Short mmCIF file of C-alpha atoms and ligand atoms in Angstrom, two decimals:
data_model
loop_
_atom_site.label_atom_id
_atom_site.label_comp_id
_atom_site.label_asym_id
_atom_site.label_seq_id
_atom_site.Cartn_x
_atom_site.Cartn_y
_atom_site.Cartn_z
CA MET A 593 -33.20 7.22 30.03
CA ALA A 594 -31.44 4.97 27.52
CA PRO A 595 -28.91 6.81 25.32
CA ILE A 596 -30.13 7.56 21.80
CA PRO A 597 -28.07 5.38 19.47
CA THR A 598 -26.10 7.48 16.98
CA GLN A 599 -26.26 6.36 13.39
CA ARG A 600 -23.00 4.81 12.38
CA GLU A 601 -21.08 5.63 9.23
CA LYS A 602 -20.99 3.36 6.20
CA ARG A 603 -18.08 1.00 6.70
CA ILE A 604 -15.07 1.22 4.45
CA VAL A 605 -12.18 -1.12 3.66
CA GLY A 606 -9.25 -0.77 1.33
CA THR A 607 -5.74 -1.80 0.63
CA SER A 608 -2.51 -0.16 -0.44
CA LEU A 609 -0.13 -2.26 -2.48
CA LYS A 610 2.79 -0.09 -1.32
CA MET A 611 5.64 -1.24 -3.62
CA TYR A 612 5.15 -4.97 -3.15
CA PHE A 613 4.03 -5.91 -6.67
CA ASP A 614 5.55 -5.48 -10.14
CA LEU A 615 3.48 -4.19 -13.04
CA PRO A 616 1.90 -7.44 -14.29
CA SER A 617 1.12 -8.57 -10.73
CA THR A 618 -0.50 -5.22 -9.94
CA LEU A 619 -2.70 -5.42 -13.01
CA ARG A 620 -3.73 -8.98 -12.16
CA TYR A 621 -4.49 -7.88 -8.63
CA ILE A 622 -6.68 -4.98 -9.77
CA ASP A 623 -8.56 -7.38 -12.06
CA ALA A 624 -9.21 -9.65 -9.08
CA VAL A 625 -10.30 -6.75 -6.85
CA SER A 626 -12.68 -5.50 -9.55
CA GLN A 627 -14.58 -8.77 -9.13
CA LEU A 628 -15.38 -7.82 -5.51
CA SER A 629 -17.51 -4.83 -6.42
CA SER A 630 -20.87 -6.52 -6.01
CA ALA A 631 -19.77 -8.28 -2.81
CA ALA A 632 -18.91 -4.87 -1.36
CA GLU A 633 -22.22 -3.40 -2.52
CA GLN A 634 -24.17 -6.30 -1.01
CA ALA A 635 -22.30 -5.87 2.25
CA ASN A 636 -22.91 -2.09 2.13
CA VAL A 637 -19.18 -1.50 2.48
CA ASP A 638 -17.13 1.07 0.57
CA LEU A 639 -14.11 -0.54 -1.07
CA PHE A 640 -10.95 1.17 -2.30
CA VAL A 641 -7.64 0.04 -3.74
CA ILE A 642 -4.37 1.97 -3.88
CA PRO A 643 -1.84 0.78 -6.46
CA ASP A 644 1.40 2.56 -7.43
CA PHE A 645 1.32 5.72 -9.57
CA VAL A 646 2.33 3.94 -12.79
CA THR A 647 -0.70 1.69 -12.66
CA LEU A 648 -3.34 4.29 -11.85
CA LEU A 649 -4.62 4.87 -15.38
CA SER A 650 -4.85 1.16 -16.22
CA ALA A 651 -6.43 0.50 -12.83
CA LYS A 652 -9.03 3.19 -13.48
CA GLY A 653 -9.93 1.45 -16.73
CA LYS A 654 -10.33 -1.87 -14.96
CA LEU A 655 -12.49 -0.34 -12.21
CA GLN A 656 -14.58 1.77 -14.60
CA ASN A 657 -17.86 -0.09 -14.24
CA THR A 658 -17.52 -0.86 -10.56
CA SER A 659 -18.21 1.05 -7.36
CA ILE A 660 -14.62 0.54 -6.20
CA GLN A 661 -12.75 3.73 -5.44
CA LEU A 662 -9.23 4.31 -6.70
CA GLY A 663 -6.56 5.71 -4.41
CA ALA A 664 -3.04 7.10 -4.78
CA GLN A 665 -0.21 6.52 -2.32
CA ASP A 666 0.91 10.15 -2.12
CA THR A 667 0.73 13.50 -3.90
CA TYR A 668 2.60 16.76 -4.06
CA SER A 669 1.05 19.85 -2.51
CA GLU A 670 1.20 22.06 -5.62
CA ASP A 671 -0.87 21.51 -8.75
CA LYS A 672 1.81 22.55 -11.31
CA GLY A 673 5.40 23.71 -11.57
CA ALA A 674 9.09 22.85 -11.37
CA PHE A 675 8.82 19.96 -8.93
CA THR A 676 10.78 17.17 -10.64
CA GLY A 677 9.70 13.70 -9.69
CA GLU A 678 6.53 14.73 -7.88
CA VAL A 679 2.96 13.89 -8.85
CA SER A 680 0.36 16.62 -9.06
CA PRO A 681 -2.97 16.30 -7.23
CA LEU A 682 -4.62 17.85 -10.28
CA THR A 683 -3.24 15.04 -12.46
CA LEU A 684 -4.39 12.46 -9.93
CA LYS A 685 -7.90 13.87 -10.04
CA GLN A 686 -7.84 13.84 -13.85
CA ALA A 687 -6.65 10.21 -13.75
CA GLY A 688 -9.78 9.24 -11.82
CA VAL A 689 -8.37 9.07 -8.30
CA ASN A 690 -10.89 9.53 -5.46
CA ILE A 691 -8.77 9.01 -2.34
CA VAL A 692 -5.17 10.10 -1.66
CA GLU A 693 -3.16 8.56 1.14
CA ILE A 694 -0.79 10.91 3.00
CA GLY A 695 1.45 10.72 6.03
CA HIS A 696 1.97 6.97 5.99
CA ALA A 697 4.52 5.88 8.61
CA GLU A 698 6.87 4.71 5.86
CA ARG A 699 6.77 8.13 4.18
CA ARG A 700 7.34 9.86 7.50
CA ARG A 701 10.23 7.57 8.48
CA LEU A 702 11.98 6.92 5.15
CA PHE A 703 11.22 10.15 3.27
CA GLY A 704 10.98 12.68 6.09
CA GLU A 705 7.35 13.64 5.56
CA THR A 706 6.34 16.02 8.36
CA ASP A 707 2.97 17.04 9.80
CA GLN A 708 3.39 20.32 7.90
CA ASP A 709 3.89 18.44 4.60
CA VAL A 710 0.84 16.33 5.36
CA ALA A 711 -1.21 19.45 6.08
CA LYS A 712 -0.23 21.06 2.74
CA LYS A 713 -0.99 17.84 0.89
CA ALA A 714 -4.37 17.52 2.60
CA ALA A 715 -5.26 21.02 1.41
CA ALA A 716 -4.18 20.17 -2.14
CA ILE A 717 -6.22 16.97 -2.17
CA VAL A 718 -9.39 18.68 -0.99
CA ARG A 719 -8.81 21.63 -3.35
CA ASN A 720 -8.79 19.12 -6.20
CA GLY A 721 -11.98 17.39 -5.11
CA MET A 722 -10.52 14.22 -3.61
CA VAL A 723 -10.59 12.74 -0.10
CA PRO A 724 -7.42 12.71 2.04
CA LEU A 725 -6.68 9.44 3.79
CA VAL A 726 -4.45 10.67 6.60
CA CYS A 727 -2.32 8.04 8.32
CA ILE A 728 -1.61 8.64 11.99
CA GLY A 729 -0.14 6.56 14.77
CA GLU A 730 2.31 6.38 17.64
CA LYS A 731 5.87 5.26 16.90
CA SER A 732 6.50 2.89 19.75
CA LYS A 733 4.60 0.50 21.90
CA SER A 734 4.52 1.58 25.52
CA ASN A 735 5.67 -1.07 27.99
CA ILE A 736 3.43 0.46 30.64
CA ALA A 737 -0.07 -0.69 29.75
CA SER A 738 -1.80 2.02 31.77
CA GLN A 739 0.01 4.73 29.80
CA ALA A 740 -0.23 3.24 26.31
CA VAL A 741 -3.54 4.82 25.34
CA GLY A 742 -2.68 8.27 26.65
CA LEU A 743 0.67 8.26 24.87
CA ALA A 744 -0.86 7.07 21.61
CA VAL A 745 -3.59 9.71 21.71
CA SER A 746 -1.15 12.50 22.52
CA GLU A 747 1.11 11.46 19.63
CA CYS A 748 -1.79 11.20 17.16
CA LYS A 749 -3.43 14.46 18.21
CA PRO A 750 -0.95 16.88 16.57
CA GLN A 751 -0.86 14.69 13.45
CA ILE A 752 -4.63 15.03 13.12
CA THR A 753 -4.77 18.68 14.10
CA ALA A 754 -2.12 19.61 11.53
CA ALA A 755 -3.92 17.82 8.69
CA LEU A 756 -7.33 19.22 9.59
CA SER A 757 -6.03 22.76 10.10
CA GLN A 758 -5.58 23.29 6.36
CA ILE A 759 -8.88 21.94 5.04
CA PRO A 760 -12.45 23.22 5.30
CA ASP A 761 -14.40 21.92 8.26
CA ASP A 762 -16.97 20.33 5.97
CA ALA A 763 -14.43 18.41 3.86
CA GLU A 764 -14.59 14.62 3.99
CA VAL A 765 -11.57 12.96 5.59
CA ILE A 766 -10.52 9.40 6.32
CA LEU A 767 -8.16 8.88 9.26
CA ALA A 768 -6.19 5.64 9.30
CA TYR A 769 -4.95 4.86 12.80
CA GLU A 770 -1.86 2.73 12.27
CA PRO A 771 0.33 2.25 15.34
CA VAL A 772 3.76 2.24 13.68
CA TRP A 773 4.87 -0.77 15.73
CA ALA A 774 1.94 -2.83 14.39
CA ILE A 775 2.76 -2.25 10.69
CA GLY A 776 4.46 -5.23 9.04
CA ALA A 777 4.03 -7.29 12.21
CA ALA A 778 2.70 -10.80 12.67
CA GLU A 779 -0.59 -9.60 14.11
CA PRO A 780 -2.54 -6.41 14.67
CA ALA A 781 -2.37 -4.26 17.80
CA GLY A 782 -4.52 -5.43 20.69
CA ALA A 783 -8.22 -4.73 20.34
CA ASP A 784 -8.59 -2.95 23.70
CA HIS A 785 -5.81 -0.54 22.76
CA VAL A 786 -7.16 0.19 19.27
CA VAL A 787 -10.77 0.62 20.40
CA THR A 788 -9.88 2.96 23.26
CA VAL A 789 -7.47 5.04 21.19
CA THR A 790 -9.87 5.38 18.25
CA GLN A 791 -12.77 6.27 20.56
CA ASN A 792 -10.60 9.07 21.96
CA LEU A 793 -9.61 10.22 18.47
CA ARG A 794 -13.25 10.23 17.41
CA GLU A 795 -14.07 12.60 20.25
CA LEU A 796 -11.35 14.88 18.98
CA VAL A 797 -13.02 15.18 15.58
CA SER A 798 -16.63 14.94 16.72
CA GLY A 799 -17.26 18.64 16.15
CA ARG A 800 -16.36 18.49 12.45
CA LYS A 801 -19.09 19.06 9.89
CA GLY A 802 -17.40 16.91 7.25
CA ARG A 803 -17.71 13.14 7.14
CA THR A 804 -14.80 11.72 9.15
CA ARG A 805 -14.30 7.98 9.11
CA ILE A 806 -11.64 6.23 11.17
CA LEU A 807 -9.89 3.08 9.96
CA TYR A 808 -7.44 0.76 11.64
CA GLY A 809 -4.33 -0.43 9.81
CA GLY A 810 -1.36 -2.54 10.86
CA SER A 811 -1.29 -6.28 10.13
CA ALA A 812 -5.08 -6.34 9.83
CA GLY A 813 -6.83 -9.17 8.01
CA PRO A 814 -9.66 -11.65 8.36
CA GLY A 815 -10.90 -11.72 11.95
CA THR A 816 -9.68 -8.22 12.83
CA PHE A 817 -12.75 -6.06 12.24
CA ASP A 818 -15.11 -7.80 14.63
CA LYS A 819 -12.75 -7.08 17.53
CA LEU A 820 -12.39 -3.41 16.61
CA LYS A 821 -15.86 -2.47 15.46
CA ASP A 822 -16.69 -0.46 18.59
CA GLY A 823 -13.91 1.94 17.65
CA VAL A 824 -13.47 1.99 13.89
CA ASP A 825 -15.46 2.39 10.68
CA GLY A 826 -13.29 -0.01 8.75
CA LEU A 827 -9.85 -1.35 7.95
CA PHE A 828 -6.83 -0.33 5.91
CA LEU A 829 -5.14 -3.54 4.81
CA GLY A 830 -1.61 -4.24 3.68
CA ARG A 831 0.03 -7.65 3.24
CA PHE A 832 -2.94 -9.67 4.40
CA ALA A 833 -4.97 -8.43 1.42
CA HIS A 834 -2.40 -9.66 -1.11
CA ASP A 835 -4.49 -12.80 -1.31
CA VAL A 836 -7.73 -11.32 -2.67
CA LYS A 837 -9.72 -14.07 -0.92
CA ASN A 838 -8.73 -12.45 2.39
CA LEU A 839 -10.06 -9.11 1.18
CA GLU A 840 -13.31 -10.79 0.20
CA THR A 841 -13.53 -12.40 3.65
CA VAL A 842 -12.95 -9.04 5.35
CA ILE A 843 -15.70 -7.42 3.25
CA GLN A 844 -18.11 -10.16 4.33
CA GLU A 845 -17.05 -9.77 7.96
CA MET A 846 -17.81 -6.05 7.72
CA SER A 847 -21.21 -6.60 6.19
CA ASP A 848 -24.11 -4.62 7.63
CA GLY A 849 -25.81 -7.86 8.53
CA SER A 850 -22.90 -9.29 10.54
O1 LIG B 1012 -0.97 0.59 4.38
C1 LIG B 1012 -1.20 -0.36 5.10
C2 LIG B 1012 -0.61 -0.50 6.41
O2 LIG B 1012 0.62 0.12 6.55
C3 LIG B 1012 -0.63 -1.88 6.96
O3 LIG B 1012 0.29 -2.73 6.35
P1 LIG B 1012 0.40 -4.25 6.89
O4 LIG B 1012 -0.99 -4.75 7.04
O5 LIG B 1012 1.17 -4.96 5.84
O6 LIG B 1012 1.09 -4.17 8.23
#
């Protein structure tokens, strides 16, 4: 008997500006992204954008009448208190943020963010009614092709388990699989690798009640999604979305019809 096809999730694409742009450039960029709202709706693709903290309120204003979701690049795990320099998840929610990115490879490497920190932040994000976008990925590329998938999955597994351990089973989560070695590179990780790893990760979370979408990130851009669509629900873009035309192209490539 032919297998019953499972209904796939609505696709989702977004970009983090990291710290690439200054204030005026960020505002111009958000203006340009706001023009992609109807393209995303027509393609039946969720679209999100993650600027720096300073720009969140202005960005919210610019995205007000669109279906584009606003993200933040990090949060603290407590809502209030003596935590100089941190940003509260409660404040992010009040500022209109829908999605909060945590555990990005740069935060883990440069700022010492641990799986335990990510877990506490995930709980804080869900507690405040937002969706955690949890970045996961293996640090190095295995030279032995036959072992690469197994090593990637075993490195990602505790990252996922830690984040999910602190949130209700029915909470929505987005997992961004970003092999660390593919971030900031000339091209994305190989399609076979990404598809096999993400299919394994999906099995790991298949028992969850909450919506769990899996994205790929790491030098992704136009042309990437088609190669990965058997494994992922969308893309998390970095540099190759700095030209908004590329983001528009990716949205079209992810369209339901394509
Ligand atoms: O947050 C996005 C990812 O780290 C990917 O960045 P990238 O596409 O510039 O490599």
